[in-house]
CSV table of C-alpha atoms in Angstrom, one decimal:
chain,number,residue,atom,x,y,z
A,1,ASP,CA,0.0,0.0,0.0
A,2,ASN,CA,2.9,2.4,0.8
A,3,PHE,CA,4.5,1.7,-2.6
A,4,ARG,CA,1.2,2.4,-4.4
A,5,ARG,CA,0.9,5.7,-2.6
A,6,LEU,CA,4.5,6.5,-3.3
A,7,ALA,CA,4.1,5.7,-7.0
A,8,GLY,CA,1.2,8.1,-7.2
A,9,ASP,CA,3.1,10.9,-5.4
A,10,ALA,CA,3.7,13.8,-7.8
A,11,THR,CA,6.6,15.1,-5.7
A,12,LEU,CA,8.5,11.9,-6.1
A,13,TRP,CA,8.3,12.0,-9.9
A,14,TYR,CA,9.1,15.7,-10.0
A,15,GLY,CA,12.3,15.0,-7.9
A,16,ALA,CA,13.2,12.0,-10.1
A,17,GLY,CA,12.8,14.2,-13.2
A,18,ASN,CA,15.1,16.8,-11.7
A,19,MET,CA,17.6,14.1,-10.8
A,20,ALA,CA,17.6,12.8,-14.3
A,21,ILE,CA,18.2,16.4,-15.6
A,22,LEU,CA,21.1,16.8,-13.2
A,23,LEU,CA,22.5,13.4,-14.2
A,24,LEU,CA,22.4,14.3,-17.9
A,25,ALA,CA,24.0,17.7,-17.3
A,26,GLY,CA,26.6,16.0,-15.1
A,27,LEU,CA,27.4,13.5,-17.8
A,28,PHE,CA,27.8,16.3,-20.4
A,29,LYS,CA,30.0,18.3,-18.0
A,30,ALA,CA,32.1,15.3,-17.1
A,31,THR,CA,32.7,13.9,-20.6
A,32,VAL,CA,32.1,16.3,-23.5
A,33,VAL,CA,33.6,19.5,-22.2
A,34,PRO,CA,36.8,18.0,-20.8
A,35,PHE,CA,37.3,16.1,-24.1
A,36,ILE,CA,37.0,19.2,-26.2
A,37,ALA,CA,39.3,21.1,-23.8
A,38,ALA,CA,41.9,18.3,-24.0
A,39,GLU,CA,41.7,18.3,-27.8
A,40,LEU,CA,42.2,22.0,-27.9
A,41,ILE,CA,45.1,21.9,-25.6
A,42,LEU,CA,46.8,19.2,-27.6
A,43,CYS,CA,46.3,21.1,-30.8
A,44,LEU,CA,48.5,24.0,-29.5
A,45,TYR,CA,51.8,24.0,-31.4
A,46,ARG,CA,54.0,25.5,-28.6
A,47,ASP,CA,54.9,23.2,-25.8
A,48,ARG,CA,55.1,26.1,-23.4
A,49,LEU,CA,51.6,27.3,-24.2
A,50,ARG,CA,50.3,23.8,-23.9
A,51,TYR,CA,52.0,23.5,-20.4
A,52,LEU,CA,50.5,26.9,-19.4
A,53,PHE,CA,46.9,25.8,-20.3
A,54,ARG,CA,47.3,22.4,-18.6
A,55,THR,CA,48.5,24.1,-15.4
A,56,GLY,CA,45.7,26.6,-15.6
A,57,PHE,CA,43.0,24.0,-15.7
A,58,LEU,CA,44.6,21.8,-13.0
A,59,VAL,CA,45.1,24.5,-10.4
A,60,PRO,CA,41.4,24.5,-9.4
A,61,MET,CA,41.8,20.8,-8.6
A,62,VAL,CA,43.9,21.8,-5.7
A,63,ALA,CA,41.2,24.0,-4.2
A,64,PRO,CA,38.6,22.0,-2.2
A,65,GLY,CA,35.1,21.6,-3.6
A,66,MET,CA,33.6,23.4,-0.7
A,67,VAL,CA,35.4,26.6,-1.7
A,68,ALA,CA,33.8,26.4,-5.1
A,69,ILE,CA,30.4,25.9,-3.6
A,70,LEU,CA,30.8,28.9,-1.3
A,71,LEU,CA,32.0,31.0,-4.3
A,72,TRP,CA,29.0,30.1,-6.4
A,73,ARG,CA,26.7,30.8,-3.4
A,74,PHE,CA,28.3,34.3,-3.3
A,75,ILE,CA,27.8,34.7,-7.0
A,76,TYR,CA,24.1,33.7,-6.7
A,77,ASP,CA,23.3,35.7,-3.5
A,78,PRO,CA,20.0,37.5,-4.2
A,79,ASN,CA,20.9,40.7,-2.2
A,80,MET,CA,24.5,41.4,-3.0
A,81,GLY,CA,25.7,38.6,-5.2
A,82,LEU,CA,28.1,39.1,-8.0
A,83,LEU,CA,25.7,38.1,-10.7
A,84,ASN,CA,22.9,40.5,-9.6
A,85,GLU,CA,25.3,43.3,-8.9
A,86,GLY,CA,26.8,42.8,-12.4
A,87,LEU,CA,23.3,42.9,-13.9
A,88,ARG,CA,22.6,46.1,-12.0
A,89,ALA,CA,25.8,47.7,-13.1
A,90,LEU,CA,24.9,47.0,-16.8
A,91,GLY,CA,21.5,48.6,-16.2
A,92,LEU,CA,19.6,45.3,-16.3
A,93,SER,CA,18.1,45.5,-12.8
A,94,GLU,CA,14.9,43.9,-14.1
A,95,TRP,CA,16.9,40.7,-14.7
A,96,THR,CA,18.1,40.3,-11.1
A,97,ARG,CA,16.6,37.3,-9.4
A,98,SER,CA,16.9,35.0,-6.4
A,99,TRP,CA,18.7,32.5,-8.5
A,100,LEU,CA,18.6,29.6,-6.1
A,101,GLY,CA,15.3,30.6,-4.5
A,102,GLU,CA,13.0,30.6,-7.5
A,103,PRO,CA,11.7,27.1,-8.4
A,104,HIS,CA,12.0,27.5,-12.2
A,105,LEU,CA,15.6,29.0,-11.9
A,106,ALA,CA,17.1,26.8,-9.2
A,107,LEU,CA,17.8,23.7,-11.4
A,108,PRO,CA,19.4,25.7,-14.3
A,109,ALA,CA,21.5,27.7,-11.7
A,110,ILE,CA,22.8,24.5,-10.1
A,111,ILE,CA,23.6,23.0,-13.5
A,112,PHE,CA,25.5,26.2,-14.5
A,113,MET,CA,27.6,26.0,-11.3
A,114,GLY,CA,31.3,25.4,-12.1
A,115,PHE,CA,31.1,26.9,-15.6
A,116,PRO,CA,33.1,26.4,-17.9
A,117,TRP,CA,32.7,22.8,-16.6
A,118,ILE,CA,36.2,21.7,-17.4
A,119,GLY,CA,36.8,19.3,-14.6
A,120,ALA,CA,40.5,18.7,-13.9
A,121,LEU,CA,40.0,14.9,-13.4
A,122,GLY,CA,38.2,14.5,-16.7
A,123,LEU,CA,40.8,16.7,-18.5
A,124,LEU,CA,43.6,14.6,-17.1
A,125,ILE,CA,42.0,11.4,-18.0
A,126,TYR,CA,41.3,12.5,-21.6
A,127,MET,CA,44.7,14.1,-22.1
A,128,ALA,CA,46.3,10.8,-21.0
A,129,GLY,CA,44.2,8.9,-23.4
A,130,LEU,CA,44.8,11.3,-26.3
A,131,MET,CA,48.5,11.4,-25.7
A,132,ASN,CA,48.5,7.6,-25.7
A,133,ILE,CA,47.3,7.5,-29.3
A,134,PRO,CA,50.3,6.7,-31.6
A,135,GLN,CA,51.5,9.6,-33.6
A,136,GLY,CA,51.6,7.4,-36.7
A,137,THR,CA,47.8,7.1,-36.5
A,138,HIS,CA,47.4,10.9,-36.7
A,139,GLU,CA,50.0,11.2,-39.4
A,140,ALA,CA,48.4,8.6,-41.5
A,141,PHE,CA,45.0,10.3,-41.1
A,142,ARG,CA,46.5,13.7,-41.9
A,143,LEU,CA,47.9,12.3,-45.2
A,144,ASP,CA,44.6,10.7,-46.0
A,145,SER,CA,42.2,13.5,-45.1
A,146,GLY,CA,43.7,16.4,-43.1
A,147,ASN,CA,40.3,17.4,-41.7
A,148,ILE,CA,40.7,17.9,-37.9
A,149,LEU,CA,37.0,17.5,-37.1
A,150,ARG,CA,36.9,14.2,-39.0
A,151,ARG,CA,40.0,13.0,-37.2
A,152,ILE,CA,38.4,13.8,-33.8
A,153,ILE,CA,35.2,11.9,-34.7
A,154,ALA,CA,36.8,9.0,-36.5
A,155,ILE,CA,40.0,8.4,-34.5
A,156,ASP,CA,40.2,10.2,-31.2
A,157,ALA,CA,36.7,9.7,-29.9
A,158,PRO,CA,36.6,6.0,-30.5
A,159,LEU,CA,40.1,5.5,-29.1
A,160,VAL,CA,39.3,7.2,-25.8
A,161,ARG,CA,36.0,5.2,-25.3
A,162,GLY,CA,37.5,3.5,-22.2
A,163,GLN,CA,38.2,6.9,-20.7
A,164,THR,CA,34.7,8.1,-21.5
A,165,ARG,CA,33.3,4.9,-19.9
A,166,LEU,CA,35.3,5.6,-16.7
A,167,LEU,CA,34.0,9.2,-16.5
A,168,VAL,CA,30.4,8.1,-17.1
A,169,ILE,CA,30.7,5.5,-14.2
A,170,LEU,CA,32.3,8.1,-11.9
A,171,THR,CA,29.6,10.6,-12.8
A,172,PHE,CA,26.8,8.0,-12.0
A,173,ILE,CA,28.5,7.3,-8.7
A,174,GLY,CA,28.8,11.0,-7.9
């Protein structure tokens, strides 16, 4: 009887839908964005610039997650948060909101937290996978086609499937 009543509860299904949205957004943020960032970093020609970008993305890994949460809480503060103050400074006072307090804005605001979503762990995992691809494979494809986007879709993405699987599992666990 309790399970029948639970299955008919609209709040349960609303919460399950929100959880599914958060899971899909988390999968996107954990797999697609770090993969693109790793590809872009590895496309840089200068080793020094490549090192600078790698370091820049990995430094936030050192800071605890709680600091990031407190930072985003400060950004979303309805009274004197950075986002609302920025909107007021631009003359867009009518756009200021209680970002985490309004039901239709809370879920998108939570998904947006951590923008640009380049997680250091995902970036490291993808960079290790991409650096493990033999150079001969890339050179052969470059001679055959030369199209970078086709190379990413036909060679790089399939060869880092194991890394993607690992990040998907870690995201589900998280």
